[in-house]
Amino acid sequence: MPMGQNPRTITAANSVVMFKAAGYFDQAIQLQGFQVDNAFGFGDATVGETRIGVDGKQSGGWVSHEVPVTVFLEANSASRQQMEEFRGWCNANQETSLCTLDITIPSIGKRIEASGFMVSQGGGPSAQKLISGTQYVFNMVINNEDSIA
């Protein structure tokens, strides 16, 4: 195989993250103002389990699974304030909400749709040399990963 360049880039800057939360953000909002080195990240999914019997025979099977998805917002992001207001709504109602992330990554030609629930976030901005951003973690089910032009 000859050497050369891949025609696709790996640019993250033109990615678009849309967020919905049933009962609060029924119309998707575009998240903006990501941290300097992170916008979003998908964790590992445990898609199977194995076990081995006392006789040394291994068995395995598929298991239902969720994927941790983290969104990283800068401290001065307008979207961070919207997420904090959503958390306040959850706290006031002592309830959670089904969340949807619709992420488009043009550079690699992918669109990922996931739904699930927010499970953790930073308690507030931390002050160091600069104010740090906040991470929002969701346990999601990946509904689709489609190729786009």
PDB file of C-alpha atoms in Angstrom:
ATOM      1  CA  MET A   1       0.000   0.000   0.000  1.00  0.00           C
ATOM      2  CA  PRO A   2       1.530   3.320  -1.017  1.00  0.00           C
ATOM      3  CA  MET A   3       2.011   6.117   1.468  1.00  0.00           C
ATOM      4  CA  GLY A   4      -0.153   9.211   1.240  1.00  0.00           C
ATOM      5  CA  GLN A   5      -2.683  11.325   3.027  1.00  0.00           C
ATOM      6  CA  ASN A   6      -6.123  10.399   4.241  1.00  0.00           C
ATOM      7  CA  PRO A   7      -8.680  12.629   2.477  1.00  0.00           C
ATOM      8  CA  ARG A   8     -10.620  13.067   5.726  1.00  0.00           C
ATOM      9  CA  THR A   9      -9.402  15.363   8.477  1.00  0.00           C
ATOM     10  CA  ILE A  10      -9.752  14.716  12.207  1.00  0.00           C
ATOM     11  CA  THR A  11     -10.955  18.214  13.069  1.00  0.00           C
ATOM     12  CA  ALA A  12     -13.183  18.410  16.144  1.00  0.00           C
ATOM     13  CA  ALA A  13     -13.812  22.164  15.998  1.00  0.00           C
ATOM     14  CA  ASN A  14     -16.723  21.871  13.562  1.00  0.00           C
ATOM     15  CA  SER A  15     -18.593  19.237  15.600  1.00  0.00           C
ATOM     16  CA  VAL A  16     -22.131  20.086  16.706  1.00  0.00           C
ATOM     17  CA  VAL A  17     -23.646  18.836  19.967  1.00  0.00           C
ATOM     18  CA  MET A  18     -27.422  19.126  20.379  1.00  0.00           C
ATOM     19  CA  PHE A  19     -29.013  18.423  23.786  1.00  0.00           C
ATOM     20  CA  LYS A  20     -32.596  17.693  24.815  1.00  0.00           C
ATOM     21  CA  ALA A  21     -34.081  16.876  28.217  1.00  0.00           C
ATOM     22  CA  ALA A  22     -37.694  15.690  28.248  1.00  0.00           C
ATOM     23  CA  GLY A  23     -39.918  18.105  30.149  1.00  0.00           C
ATOM     24  CA  TYR A  24     -37.271  20.847  30.305  1.00  0.00           C
ATOM     25  CA  PHE A  25     -35.482  21.266  26.971  1.00  0.00           C
ATOM     26  CA  ASP A  26     -38.126  19.679  24.749  1.00  0.00           C
ATOM     27  CA  GLN A  27     -36.595  21.494  21.788  1.00  0.00           C
ATOM     28  CA  ALA A  28     -32.917  20.704  21.317  1.00  0.00           C
ATOM     29  CA  ILE A  29     -30.375  23.345  22.284  1.00  0.00           C
ATOM     30  CA  GLN A  30     -26.901  23.528  20.778  1.00  0.00           C
ATOM     31  CA  LEU A  31     -24.191  23.192  23.389  1.00  0.00           C
ATOM     32  CA  GLN A  32     -21.315  25.625  22.852  1.00  0.00           C
ATOM     33  CA  GLY A  33     -18.308  26.940  24.733  1.00  0.00           C
ATOM     34  CA  PHE A  34     -16.339  23.737  25.164  1.00  0.00           C
ATOM     35  CA  GLN A  35     -13.131  23.375  27.144  1.00  0.00           C
ATOM     36  CA  VAL A  36      -9.769  23.993  25.495  1.00  0.00           C
ATOM     37  CA  ASP A  37      -8.810  20.346  24.936  1.00  0.00           C
ATOM     38  CA  ASN A  38     -12.158  18.565  25.262  1.00  0.00           C
ATOM     39  CA  ALA A  39     -15.671  18.901  23.889  1.00  0.00           C
ATOM     40  CA  PHE A  40     -17.154  15.468  24.467  1.00  0.00           C
ATOM     41  CA  GLY A  41     -15.986  11.915  25.035  1.00  0.00           C
ATOM     42  CA  PHE A  42     -17.446   8.439  24.832  1.00  0.00           C
ATOM     43  CA  GLY A  43     -16.398   5.918  27.473  1.00  0.00           C
ATOM     44  CA  ASP A  44     -16.107   2.181  27.110  1.00  0.00           C
ATOM     45  CA  ALA A  45     -19.151  -0.056  26.782  1.00  0.00           C
ATOM     46  CA  THR A  46     -19.162  -3.486  28.342  1.00  0.00           C
ATOM     47  CA  VAL A  47     -20.903  -5.384  25.538  1.00  0.00           C
ATOM     48  CA  GLY A  48     -20.335  -8.910  26.802  1.00  0.00           C
ATOM     49  CA  GLU A  49     -19.524 -10.989  29.809  1.00  0.00           C
ATOM     50  CA  THR A  50     -17.569 -14.158  30.178  1.00  0.00           C
ATOM     51  CA  ARG A  51     -17.175 -16.700  32.901  1.00  0.00           C
ATOM     52  CA  ILE A  52     -15.228 -19.850  33.269  1.00  0.00           C
ATOM     53  CA  GLY A  53     -16.448 -22.970  34.977  1.00  0.00           C
ATOM     54  CA  VAL A  54     -14.570 -25.092  37.467  1.00  0.00           C
ATOM     55  CA  ASP A  55     -13.804 -27.460  34.567  1.00  0.00           C
ATOM     56  CA  GLY A  56     -11.961 -24.675  32.703  1.00  0.00           C
ATOM     57  CA  LYS A  57     -14.599 -24.172  29.972  1.00  0.00           C
ATOM     58  CA  GLN A  58     -15.246 -20.532  29.163  1.00  0.00           C
ATOM     59  CA  SER A  59     -18.653 -19.207  28.144  1.00  0.00           C
ATOM     60  CA  GLY A  60     -19.598 -15.745  26.974  1.00  0.00           C
ATOM     61  CA  GLY A  61     -22.588 -13.712  26.023  1.00  0.00           C
ATOM     62  CA  TRP A  62     -23.845 -10.338  24.932  1.00  0.00           C
ATOM     63  CA  VAL A  63     -25.259  -8.056  27.660  1.00  0.00           C
ATOM     64  CA  SER A  64     -27.336  -4.913  27.540  1.00  0.00           C
ATOM     65  CA  HIS A  65     -25.036  -1.976  28.029  1.00  0.00           C
ATOM     66  CA  GLU A  66     -24.773   1.749  28.426  1.00  0.00           C
ATOM     67  CA  VAL A  67     -21.952   4.100  27.552  1.00  0.00           C
ATOM     68  CA  PRO A  68     -20.730   6.954  29.731  1.00  0.00           C
ATOM     69  CA  VAL A  69     -20.706  10.142  27.652  1.00  0.00           C
ATOM     70  CA  THR A  70     -19.002  13.249  29.045  1.00  0.00           C
ATOM     71  CA  VAL A  71     -19.566  16.804  27.836  1.00  0.00           C
ATOM     72  CA  PHE A  72     -16.889  19.339  28.825  1.00  0.00           C
ATOM     73  CA  LEU A  73     -18.030  22.973  29.081  1.00  0.00           C
ATOM     74  CA  GLU A  74     -15.801  25.929  29.821  1.00  0.00           C
ATOM     75  CA  ALA A  75     -16.539  27.992  32.942  1.00  0.00           C
ATOM     76  CA  ASN A  76     -17.775  30.970  30.908  1.00  0.00           C
ATOM     77  CA  SER A  77     -19.897  28.924  28.492  1.00  0.00           C
ATOM     78  CA  ALA A  78     -23.485  30.098  28.088  1.00  0.00           C
ATOM     79  CA  SER A  79     -24.391  26.414  27.733  1.00  0.00           C
ATOM     80  CA  ARG A  80     -22.934  25.743  31.179  1.00  0.00           C
ATOM     81  CA  GLN A  81     -25.485  28.103  32.685  1.00  0.00           C
ATOM     82  CA  GLN A  82     -28.278  26.307  30.808  1.00  0.00           C
ATOM     83  CA  MET A  83     -27.051  22.979  32.195  1.00  0.00           C
ATOM     84  CA  GLU A  84     -26.933  24.406  35.725  1.00  0.00           C
ATOM     85  CA  GLU A  85     -30.519  25.610  35.338  1.00  0.00           C
ATOM     86  CA  PHE A  86     -31.480  22.103  34.197  1.00  0.00           C
ATOM     87  CA  ARG A  87     -29.820  20.652  37.299  1.00  0.00           C
ATOM     88  CA  GLY A  88     -31.721  23.157  39.435  1.00  0.00           C
ATOM     89  CA  TRP A  89     -34.971  22.042  37.792  1.00  0.00           C
ATOM     90  CA  CYS A  90     -34.128  18.374  38.533  1.00  0.00           C
ATOM     91  CA  ASN A  91     -33.324  19.243  42.158  1.00  0.00           C
ATOM     92  CA  ALA A  92     -36.489  21.309  42.638  1.00  0.00           C
ATOM     93  CA  ASN A  93     -38.620  18.502  41.228  1.00  0.00           C
ATOM     94  CA  GLN A  94     -36.587  15.716  42.863  1.00  0.00           C
ATOM     95  CA  GLU A  95     -36.696  14.000  39.485  1.00  0.00           C
ATOM     96  CA  THR A  96     -34.501  13.250  36.526  1.00  0.00           C
ATOM     97  CA  SER A  97     -35.241  13.538  32.831  1.00  0.00           C
ATOM     98  CA  LEU A  98     -34.538  11.439  29.759  1.00  0.00           C
ATOM     99  CA  CYS A  99     -31.736  13.256  27.920  1.00  0.00           C
ATOM    100  CA  THR A 100     -30.772  13.023  24.262  1.00  0.00           C
ATOM    101  CA  LEU A 101     -27.435  13.949  22.703  1.00  0.00           C
ATOM    102  CA  ASP A 102     -27.259  14.295  18.929  1.00  0.00           C
ATOM    103  CA  ILE A 103     -23.616  14.745  17.937  1.00  0.00           C
ATOM    104  CA  THR A 104     -22.514  15.507  14.385  1.00  0.00           C
ATOM    105  CA  ILE A 105     -18.816  15.202  13.516  1.00  0.00           C
ATOM    106  CA  PRO A 106     -18.421  16.398   9.901  1.00  0.00           C
ATOM    107  CA  SER A 107     -14.686  15.731   9.616  1.00  0.00           C
ATOM    108  CA  ILE A 108     -15.103  11.958  10.020  1.00  0.00           C
ATOM    109  CA  GLY A 109     -18.593  11.848   8.525  1.00  0.00           C
ATOM    110  CA  LYS A 110     -20.440  10.614  11.628  1.00  0.00           C
ATOM    111  CA  ARG A 111     -23.666  11.442  13.418  1.00  0.00           C
ATOM    112  CA  ILE A 112     -24.282   9.769  16.776  1.00  0.00           C
ATOM    113  CA  GLU A 113     -27.615   9.785  18.577  1.00  0.00           C
ATOM    114  CA  ALA A 114     -27.723   8.658  22.199  1.00  0.00           C
ATOM    115  CA  SER A 115     -30.285   8.788  24.989  1.00  0.00           C
ATOM    116  CA  GLY A 116     -30.049   8.261  28.723  1.00  0.00           C
ATOM    117  CA  PHE A 117     -29.691  10.157  31.957  1.00  0.00           C
ATOM    118  CA  MET A 118     -27.280  12.657  33.500  1.00  0.00           C
ATOM    119  CA  VAL A 119     -25.543  10.857  36.367  1.00  0.00           C
ATOM    120  CA  SER A 120     -22.890  13.301  37.578  1.00  0.00           C
ATOM    121  CA  GLN A 121     -21.447  16.737  37.159  1.00  0.00           C
ATOM    122  CA  GLY A 122     -19.053  19.036  38.901  1.00  0.00           C
ATOM    123  CA  GLY A 123     -20.470  20.768  41.964  1.00  0.00           C
ATOM    124  CA  GLY A 124     -19.379  24.154  40.648  1.00  0.00           C
ATOM    125  CA  PRO A 125     -16.445  25.905  38.978  1.00  0.00           C
ATOM    126  CA  SER A 126     -13.067  25.492  40.629  1.00  0.00           C
ATOM    127  CA  ALA A 127     -10.619  28.371  40.865  1.00  0.00           C
ATOM    128  CA  GLN A 128      -6.994  27.753  40.001  1.00  0.00           C
ATOM    129  CA  LYS A 129      -4.845  30.031  37.860  1.00  0.00           C
ATOM    130  CA  LEU A 130      -7.984  30.248  35.703  1.00  0.00           C
ATOM    131  CA  ILE A 131     -11.531  29.154  36.486  1.00  0.00           C
ATOM    132  CA  SER A 132     -11.981  25.550  35.392  1.00  0.00           C
ATOM    133  CA  GLY A 133     -14.944  24.259  33.438  1.00  0.00           C
ATOM    134  CA  THR A 134     -17.507  21.629  34.342  1.00  0.00           C
ATOM    135  CA  GLN A 135     -17.936  18.058  33.152  1.00  0.00           C
ATOM    136  CA  TYR A 136     -21.412  16.609  32.676  1.00  0.00           C
ATOM    137  CA  VAL A 137     -21.572  12.809  32.602  1.00  0.00           C
ATOM    138  CA  PHE A 138     -24.466  10.858  31.117  1.00  0.00           C
ATOM    139  CA  ASN A 139     -25.048   7.107  31.005  1.00  0.00           C
ATOM    140  CA  MET A 140     -26.442   6.689  27.515  1.00  0.00           C
ATOM    141  CA  VAL A 141     -27.655   4.067  25.085  1.00  0.00           C
ATOM    142  CA  ILE A 142     -26.215   4.648  21.614  1.00  0.00           C
ATOM    143  CA  ASN A 143     -29.302   4.600  19.378  1.00  0.00           C
ATOM    144  CA  ASN A 144     -27.609   5.253  16.039  1.00  0.00           C
ATOM    145  CA  GLU A 145     -24.229   5.950  14.548  1.00  0.00           C
ATOM    146  CA  ASP A 146     -24.796   6.972  10.964  1.00  0.00           C
ATOM    147  CA  SER A 147     -22.451   7.946   8.176  1.00  0.00           C
ATOM    148  CA  ILE A 148     -23.042  11.420   6.786  1.00  0.00           C
ATOM    149  CA  ALA A 149     -21.672  13.086   3.678  1.00  0.00           C
TER     150      ALA A 149
END
